[in-house]
GROMACS .gro file of N, CA, C and O in nm:
model
  384
    1MET      N    1  -0.513   9.872   4.728
    1MET     CA    2  -0.492   9.903   4.630
    1MET      C    3  -0.605  10.026   4.586
    1MET      O    4  -0.572  10.055   4.483
    2ASP      N    5  -0.684  10.046   4.598
    2ASP     CA    6  -0.794  10.131   4.574
    2ASP      C    7  -0.737  10.284   4.570
    2ASP      O    8  -0.764  10.362   4.442
    3GLU      N    9  -0.674  10.303   4.695
    3GLU     CA   10  -0.624  10.437   4.711
    3GLU      C   11  -0.529  10.445   4.640
    3GLU      O   12  -0.503  10.564   4.538
    4VAL      N   13  -0.460  10.385   4.636
    4VAL     CA   14  -0.308  10.378   4.512
    4VAL      C   15  -0.390  10.392   4.363
    4VAL      O   16  -0.352  10.461   4.297
    5GLN      N   17  -0.470  10.322   4.337
    5GLN     CA   18  -0.514  10.339   4.219
    5GLN      C   19  -0.612  10.496   4.201
    5GLN      O   20  -0.590  10.521   4.068
    6ALA      N   21  -0.640  10.516   4.245
    6ALA     CA   22  -0.726  10.663   4.297
    6ALA      C   23  -0.628  10.779   4.303
    6ALA      O   24  -0.671  10.890   4.182
    7ILE      N   25  -0.484  10.757   4.306
    7ILE     CA   26  -0.393  10.856   4.290
    7ILE      C   27  -0.312  10.870   4.142
    7ILE      O   28  -0.312  10.949   4.082
    8LEU      N   29  -0.332  10.743   4.077
    8LEU     CA   30  -0.252  10.696   3.960
    8LEU      C   31  -0.332  10.690   3.866
    8LEU      O   32  -0.303  10.732   3.751
    9ARG      N   33  -0.460  10.716   3.919
    9ARG     CA   34  -0.574  10.817   3.791
    9ARG      C   35  -0.560  10.939   3.782
    9ARG      O   36  -0.560  10.957   3.643
   10ASN      N   37  -0.441  11.023   3.804
   10ASN     CA   38  -0.466  11.137   3.805
   10ASN      C   39  -0.371  11.161   3.726
   10ASN      O   40  -0.204  11.084   3.744
   11PRO      N   41  -0.322  11.197   3.565
   11PRO     CA   42  -0.211  11.173   3.483
   11PRO      C   43  -0.097  11.290   3.508
   11PRO      O   44   0.009  11.282   3.506
   12ILE      N   45  -0.147  11.414   3.629
   12ILE     CA   46   0.015  11.472   3.684
   12ILE      C   47   0.049  11.402   3.700
   12ILE      O   48   0.179  11.386   3.723
   13VAL      N   49   0.040  11.319   3.820
   13VAL     CA   50   0.097  11.231   3.921
   13VAL      C   51   0.136  11.112   3.866
   13VAL      O   52   0.304  11.102   3.817
   14ARG      N   53   0.078  11.081   3.757
   14ARG     CA   54   0.196  10.935   3.684
   14ARG      C   55   0.308  11.000   3.594
   14ARG      O   56   0.377  10.941   3.569
   15THR      N   57   0.289  11.151   3.536
   15THR     CA   58   0.372  11.164   3.459
   15THR      C   59   0.478  11.216   3.518
   15THR      O   60   0.623  11.258   3.507
   16GLY      N   61   0.447  11.287   3.652
   16GLY     CA   62   0.544  11.311   3.733
   16GLY      C   63   0.655  11.231   3.794
   16GLY      O   64   0.761  11.212   3.835
   17LEU      N   65   0.536  11.121   3.822
   17LEU     CA   66   0.610  10.972   3.841
   17LEU      C   67   0.758  10.899   3.732
   17LEU      O   68   0.825  10.885   3.804
   18LYS      N   69   0.656  10.920   3.659
   18LYS     CA   70   0.730  10.851   3.537
   18LYS      C   71   0.866  10.943   3.458
   18LYS      O   72   0.983  10.939   3.466
   19VAL      N   73   0.871  11.082   3.506
   19VAL     CA   74   0.986  11.177   3.467
   19VAL      C   75   1.052  11.184   3.588
   19VAL      O   76   1.175  11.153   3.593
   20ALA      N   77   1.027  11.213   3.705
   20ALA     CA   78   1.118  11.196   3.847
   20ALA      C   79   1.158  11.032   3.848
   20ALA      O   80   1.281  11.069   3.940
   21ALA      N   81   1.078  10.937   3.863
   21ALA     CA   82   1.182  10.828   3.877
   21ALA      C   83   1.103  10.688   3.841
   21ALA      O   84   1.029  10.642   3.850
   22PRO      N   85   1.154  10.686   3.705
   22PRO     CA   86   1.072  10.592   3.575
   22PRO      C   87   1.076  10.455   3.578
   22PRO      O   88   0.990  10.389   3.578
   23GLU      N   89   1.186  10.396   3.728
   23GLU     CA   90   1.234  10.233   3.752
   23GLU      C   91   1.113  10.261   3.830
   23GLU      O   92   1.026  10.165   3.831
   24ILE      N   93   1.059  10.330   3.906
   24ILE     CA   94   0.967  10.271   4.038
   24ILE      C   95   0.833  10.352   3.930
   24ILE      O   96   0.770  10.248   3.988
   25ALA      N   97   0.803  10.409   3.877
   25ALA     CA   98   0.672  10.411   3.824
   25ALA      C   99   0.683  10.263   3.704
   25ALA      O  100   0.582  10.213   3.724
   26LEU      N  101   0.745  10.231   3.638
   26LEU     CA  102   0.734  10.104   3.565
   26LEU      C  103   0.699   9.982   3.683
   26LEU      O  104   0.599   9.909   3.669
   27GLY      N  105   0.767  10.025   3.809
   27GLY     CA  106   0.716   9.868   3.908
   27GLY      C  107   0.604   9.932   3.980
   27GLY      O  108   0.558   9.782   4.002
   28VAL      N  109   0.529  10.034   3.969
   28VAL     CA  110   0.430  10.059   4.024
   28VAL      C  111   0.300  10.002   3.920
   28VAL      O  112   0.217   9.947   3.985
   29ASP      N  113   0.365  10.067   3.805
   29ASP     CA  114   0.259  10.011   3.743
   29ASP      C  115   0.233   9.829   3.721
   29ASP      O  116   0.137   9.788   3.724
   30LEU      N  117   0.320   9.761   3.710
   30LEU     CA  118   0.357   9.625   3.743
   30LEU      C  119   0.279   9.579   3.835
   30LEU      O  120   0.236   9.502   3.873
   31ALA      N  121   0.349   9.644   3.975
   31ALA     CA  122   0.258   9.585   4.132
   31ALA      C  123   0.098   9.654   4.079
   31ALA      O  124  -0.003   9.509   4.160
   32VAL      N  125   0.032   9.743   4.010
   32VAL     CA  126  -0.090   9.739   4.008
   32VAL      C  127  -0.169   9.663   3.923
   32VAL      O  128  -0.290   9.611   3.980
   33THR      N  129  -0.052   9.603   3.819
   33THR     CA  130  -0.112   9.499   3.726
   33THR      C  131  -0.128   9.407   3.816
   33THR      O  132  -0.241   9.313   3.774
   34VAL      N  133  -0.054   9.323   3.856
   34VAL     CA  134  -0.038   9.229   3.947
   34VAL      C  135  -0.196   9.206   4.017
   34VAL      O  136  -0.219   9.075   4.072
   35VAL      N  137  -0.148   9.330   4.123
   35VAL     CA  138  -0.278   9.306   4.241
   35VAL      C  139  -0.379   9.281   4.171
   35VAL      O  140  -0.487   9.213   4.251
   36GLY      N  141  -0.400   9.384   4.077
   36GLY     CA  142  -0.563   9.400   4.049
   36GLY      C  143  -0.582   9.260   3.950
   36GLY      O  144  -0.730   9.223   3.967
   37GLY      N  145  -0.470   9.208   3.918
   37GLY     CA  146  -0.512   9.027   3.857
   37GLY      C  147  -0.572   8.954   3.962
   37GLY      O  148  -0.615   8.857   3.948
   38LEU      N  149  -0.473   8.956   4.075
   38LEU     CA  150  -0.496   8.862   4.223
   38LEU      C  151  -0.644   8.874   4.288
   38LEU      O  152  -0.732   8.827   4.307
   39PHE      N  153  -0.665   9.053   4.303
   39PHE     CA  154  -0.797   9.076   4.371
   39PHE      C  155  -0.880   9.096   4.294
   39PHE      O  156  -0.971   9.141   4.378
   40GLY      N  157  -0.842   9.177   4.177
   40GLY     CA  158  -0.977   9.236   4.081
   40GLY      C  159  -1.059   9.153   4.060
   40GLY      O  160  -1.229   9.177   4.027
   41SER      N  161  -1.054   9.005   4.061
   41SER     CA  162  -1.183   8.884   4.010
   41SER      C  163  -1.237   8.859   4.203
   41SER      O  164  -1.213   8.861   4.274
   42ARG      N  165  -1.326   8.849   4.160
   42ARG     CA  166  -1.470   8.834   4.290
   42ARG      C  167  -1.436   8.686   4.300
   42ARG      O  168  -1.456   8.634   4.387
   43ARG      N  169  -1.403   8.618   4.169
   43ARG     CA  170  -1.421   8.453   4.198
   43ARG      C  171  -1.324   8.421   4.237
   43ARG      O  172  -1.354   8.254   4.312
   44ARG      N  173  -1.211   8.439   4.216
   44ARG     CA  174  -1.060   8.427   4.278
   44ARG      C  175  -1.016   8.483   4.344
   44ARG      O  176  -0.983   8.590   4.342
   45LYS      N  177  -1.013   8.428   4.455
   45LYS     CA  178  -0.954   8.557   4.615
   45LYS      C  179  -0.788   8.434   4.655
   45LYS      O  180  -0.846   8.327   4.675
   46PRO      N  181  -0.695   8.546   4.663
   46PRO     CA  182  -0.557   8.423   4.733
   46PRO      C  183  -0.648   8.432   4.888
   46PRO      O  184  -0.664   8.491   4.938
   47SER      N  185  -0.556   8.330   4.955
   47SER     CA  186  -0.603   8.313   5.087
   47SER      C  187  -0.472   8.366   5.172
   47SER      O  188  -0.362   8.442   5.073
   48ALA      N  189  -0.535   8.392   5.293
   48ALA     CA  190  -0.431   8.500   5.362
   48ALA      C  191  -0.317   8.400   5.372
   48ALA      O  192  -0.198   8.503   5.345
   49THR      N  193  -0.295   8.304   5.387
   49THR     CA  194  -0.133   8.227   5.397
   49THR      C  195  -0.100   8.191   5.286
   49THR      O  196   0.029   8.269   5.288
   50LYS      N  197  -0.161   8.229   5.187
   50LYS     CA  198  -0.045   8.274   5.015
   50LYS      C  199  -0.020   8.407   5.023
   50LYS      O  200   0.066   8.428   5.017
   51LEU      N  201  -0.099   8.443   5.097
   51LEU     CA  202  -0.010   8.643   5.069
   51LEU      C  203   0.090   8.645   5.174
   51LEU      O  204   0.181   8.708   5.096
   52LEU      N  205   0.015   8.571   5.290
   52LEU     CA  206   0.148   8.601   5.413
   52LEU      C  207   0.296   8.520   5.346
   52LEU      O  208   0.414   8.550   5.378
   53ALA      N  209   0.247   8.442   5.238
   53ALA     CA  210   0.398   8.316   5.189
   53ALA      C  211   0.449   8.430   5.070
   53ALA      O  212   0.571   8.386   5.104
   54ALA      N  213   0.363   8.495   4.994
   54ALA     CA  214   0.471   8.593   4.932
   54ALA      C  215   0.547   8.669   4.989
   54ALA      O  216   0.646   8.704   4.939
   55ILE      N  217   0.495   8.753   5.074
   55ILE     CA  218   0.561   8.878   5.173
   55ILE      C  219   0.652   8.787   5.213
   55ILE      O  220   0.775   8.863   5.234
   56ASP      N  221   0.677   8.648   5.294
   56ASP     CA  222   0.792   8.597   5.346
   56ASP      C  223   0.911   8.547   5.252
   56ASP      O  224   1.000   8.610   5.292
   57LYS      N  225   0.857   8.554   5.159
   57LYS     CA  226   0.951   8.503   5.032
   57LYS      C  227   1.003   8.625   5.004
   57LYS      O  228   1.092   8.611   4.993
   58ARG      N  229   0.947   8.745   5.009
   58ARG     CA  230   1.001   8.852   4.983
   58ARG      C  231   1.132   8.871   5.048
   58ARG      O  232   1.205   8.967   5.025
   59LEU      N  233   1.076   8.882   5.167
   59LEU     CA  234   1.169   8.957   5.308
   59LEU      C  235   1.250   8.832   5.331
   59LEU      O  236   1.368   8.943   5.372
   60ALA      N  237   1.239   8.741   5.259
   60ALA     CA  238   1.384   8.674   5.292
   60ALA      C  239   1.454   8.697   5.184
   60ALA      O  240   1.575   8.733   5.211
   61LYS      N  241   1.426   8.751   5.072
   61LYS     CA  242   1.497   8.757   4.928
   61LYS      C  243   1.576   8.912   5.009
   61LYS      O  244   1.695   8.920   4.966
   62VAL      N  245   1.486   9.011   5.036
   62VAL     CA  246   1.572   9.133   5.094
   62VAL      C  247   1.635   9.122   5.190
   62VAL      O  248   1.752   9.173   5.213
   63LEU      N  249   1.591   9.030   5.294
   63LEU     CA  250   1.717   9.049   5.384
   63LEU      C  251   1.848   8.952   5.378
   63LEU      O  252   1.982   8.971   5.370
   64GLU      N  253   1.875   8.861   5.261
   64GLU     CA  254   1.956   8.779   5.184
   64GLU      C  255   2.014   8.906   5.101
   64GLU      O  256   2.148   8.904   5.147
   65ASP      N  257   1.965   9.010   5.056
   65ASP     CA  258   2.064   9.111   4.984
   65ASP      C  259   2.105   9.195   5.078
   65ASP      O  260   2.240   9.249   5.027
   66LEU      N  261   2.045   9.239   5.163
   66LEU     CA  262   2.106   9.290   5.295
   66LEU      C  263   2.249   9.293   5.347
   66LEU      O  264   2.322   9.360   5.374
   67ALA      N  265   2.222   9.113   5.378
   67ALA     CA  266   2.326   9.076   5.434
   67ALA      C  267   2.485   9.036   5.321
   67ALA      O  268   2.567   9.035   5.363
   68THR      N  269   2.447   9.028   5.198
   68THR     CA  270   2.577   9.038   5.115
   68THR      C  271   2.578   9.102   5.021
   68THR      O  272   2.686   9.120   4.995
   69THR      N  273   2.525   9.259   5.046
   69THR     CA  274   2.605   9.314   4.954
   69THR      C  275   2.681   9.422   5.012
   69THR      O  276   2.674   9.439   5.155
   70GLN      N  277   2.779   9.486   4.927
   70GLN     CA  278   2.863   9.562   4.954
   70GLN      C  279   2.806   9.697   4.940
   70GLN      O  280   2.882   9.822   4.970
   71SER      N  281   2.710   9.766   4.834
   71SER     CA  282   2.682   9.868   4.839
   71SER      C  283   2.620   9.944   4.921
   71SER      O  284   2.511   9.891   4.950
   72LYS      N  285   2.682  10.057   5.012
   72LYS     CA  286   2.583  10.132   5.106
   72LYS      C  287   2.439  10.145   5.040
   72LYS      O  288   2.388  10.186   5.125
   73HIS      N  289   2.449  10.191   4.934
   73HIS     CA  290   2.311  10.270   4.829
   73HIS      C  291   2.204  10.170   4.869
   73HIS      O  292   2.129  10.154   4.913
   74PHE      N  293   2.245  10.073   4.772
   74PHE     CA  294   2.179   9.928   4.772
   74PHE      C  295   2.127   9.851   4.914
   74PHE      O  296   2.007   9.827   4.957
   75ARG      N  297   2.231   9.912   5.034
   75ARG     CA  298   2.178   9.822   5.137
   75ARG      C  299   2.085   9.956   5.196
   75ARG      O  300   1.975   9.868   5.243
   76ARG      N  301   2.106  10.073   5.180
   76ARG     CA  302   1.983  10.159   5.249
   76ARG      C  303   1.872  10.132   5.190
   76ARG      O  304   1.790  10.082   5.296
   77GLU      N  305   1.851  10.088   5.076
   77GLU     CA  306   1.768  10.031   5.000
   77GLU      C  307   1.692   9.920   5.017
   77GLU      O  308   1.553   9.898   5.048
   78CYS      N  309   1.746   9.847   5.062
   78CYS     CA  310   1.709   9.690   5.138
   78CYS      C  311   1.643   9.714   5.251
   78CYS      O  312   1.602   9.692   5.322
   79GLU      N  313   1.723   9.810   5.341
   79GLU     CA  314   1.684   9.836   5.503
   79GLU      C  315   1.531   9.899   5.481
   79GLU      O  316   1.443   9.851   5.573
   80ILE      N  317   1.503   9.982   5.371
   80ILE     CA  318   1.383  10.029   5.404
   80ILE      C  319   1.274   9.943   5.341
   80ILE      O  320   1.150   9.939   5.383
   81ARG      N  321   1.308   9.854   5.221
   81ARG     CA  322   1.245   9.712   5.160
   81ARG      C  323   1.202   9.694   5.268
   81ARG      O  324   1.060   9.614   5.319
   82ALA      N  325   1.304   9.622   5.377
   82ALA     CA  326   1.267   9.519   5.475
   82ALA      C  327   1.184   9.563   5.583
   82ALA      O  328   1.053   9.536   5.634
   83HIS      N  329   1.220   9.705   5.639
   83HIS     CA  330   1.115   9.764   5.706
   83HIS      C  331   0.968   9.786   5.661
   83HIS      O  332   0.867   9.799   5.734
   84GLU      N  333   0.987   9.798   5.538
   84GLU     CA  334   0.813   9.814   5.520
   84GLU      C  335   0.746   9.715   5.477
   84GLU      O  336   0.617   9.679   5.522
   85LEU      N  337   0.815   9.611   5.463
   85LEU     CA  338   0.728   9.456   5.448
   85LEU      C  339   0.727   9.357   5.616
   85LEU      O  340   0.615   9.365   5.645
   86LEU      N  341   0.784   9.441   5.709
   86LEU     CA  342   0.778   9.459   5.852
   86LEU      C  343   0.681   9.529   5.872
   86LEU      O  344   0.606   9.425   5.948
   87GLY      N  345   0.658   9.628   5.853
   87GLY     CA  346   0.530   9.683   5.873
   87GLY      C  347   0.442   9.625   5.831
   87GLY      O  348   0.341   9.650   5.904
   88VAL      N  349   0.426   9.614   5.722
   88VAL     CA  350   0.286   9.502   5.652
   88VAL      C  351   0.253   9.405   5.779
   88VAL      O  352   0.165   9.394   5.746
   89LEU      N  353   0.347   9.356   5.800
   89LEU     CA  354   0.333   9.194   5.873
   89LEU      C  355   0.319   9.259   5.989
   89LEU      O  356   0.198   9.207   6.064
   90ASN      N  357   0.310   9.367   6.038
   90ASN     CA  358   0.286   9.381   6.197
   90ASN      C  359   0.136   9.478   6.203
   90ASN      O  360   0.076   9.438   6.258
   91GLU      N  361   0.093   9.558   6.075
   91GLU     CA  362  -0.009   9.558   6.049
   91GLU      C  363  -0.131   9.468   6.039
   91GLU      O  364  -0.249   9.440   6.113
   92TRP      N  365  -0.086   9.348   5.967
   92TRP     CA  366  -0.151   9.209   5.979
   92TRP      C  367  -0.217   9.209   6.103
   92TRP      O  368  -0.315   9.106   6.156
   93GLU      N  369  -0.063   9.168   6.198
   93GLU     CA  370  -0.124   9.099   6.359
   93GLU      C  371  -0.204   9.217   6.404
   93GLU      O  372  -0.254   9.147   6.475
   94LYS      N  373  -0.209   9.288   6.395
   94LYS     CA  374  -0.281   9.406   6.443
   94LYS      C  375  -0.482   9.389   6.411
   94LYS      O  376  -0.525   9.401   6.471
   95LEU      N  377  -0.459   9.330   6.313
   95LEU     CA  378  -0.646   9.346   6.256
   95LEU      C  379  -0.642   9.196   6.304
   95LEU      O  380  -0.734   9.169   6.294
   96ASN      N  381  -0.565   9.101   6.301
   96ASN     CA  382  -0.584   8.958   6.383
   96ASN      C  383  -0.583   8.927   6.509
   96ASN      O  384  -0.569   8.971   6.610
   0.00000   0.00000   0.00000
């Protein structure tokens, strides 16, 4: 998250993101806050098992949404989310 935080420190980027996609900007702010809370503390680091469990839970929800949605737009969004989460898992496997 260091790279994301460095990019988001630029006020031009933050303003542009808020104008172009306010819902994504809000989601990014929330994600940065949550991740900062989880990983920012040197005393309390979550285990890899907990992190993988969180990814698994999110991927399961995305796949459920993908299977049940009738909206073509939302289906595409779910496909992108699933692809990204699977990409994270693939990168994880490469590290281990």
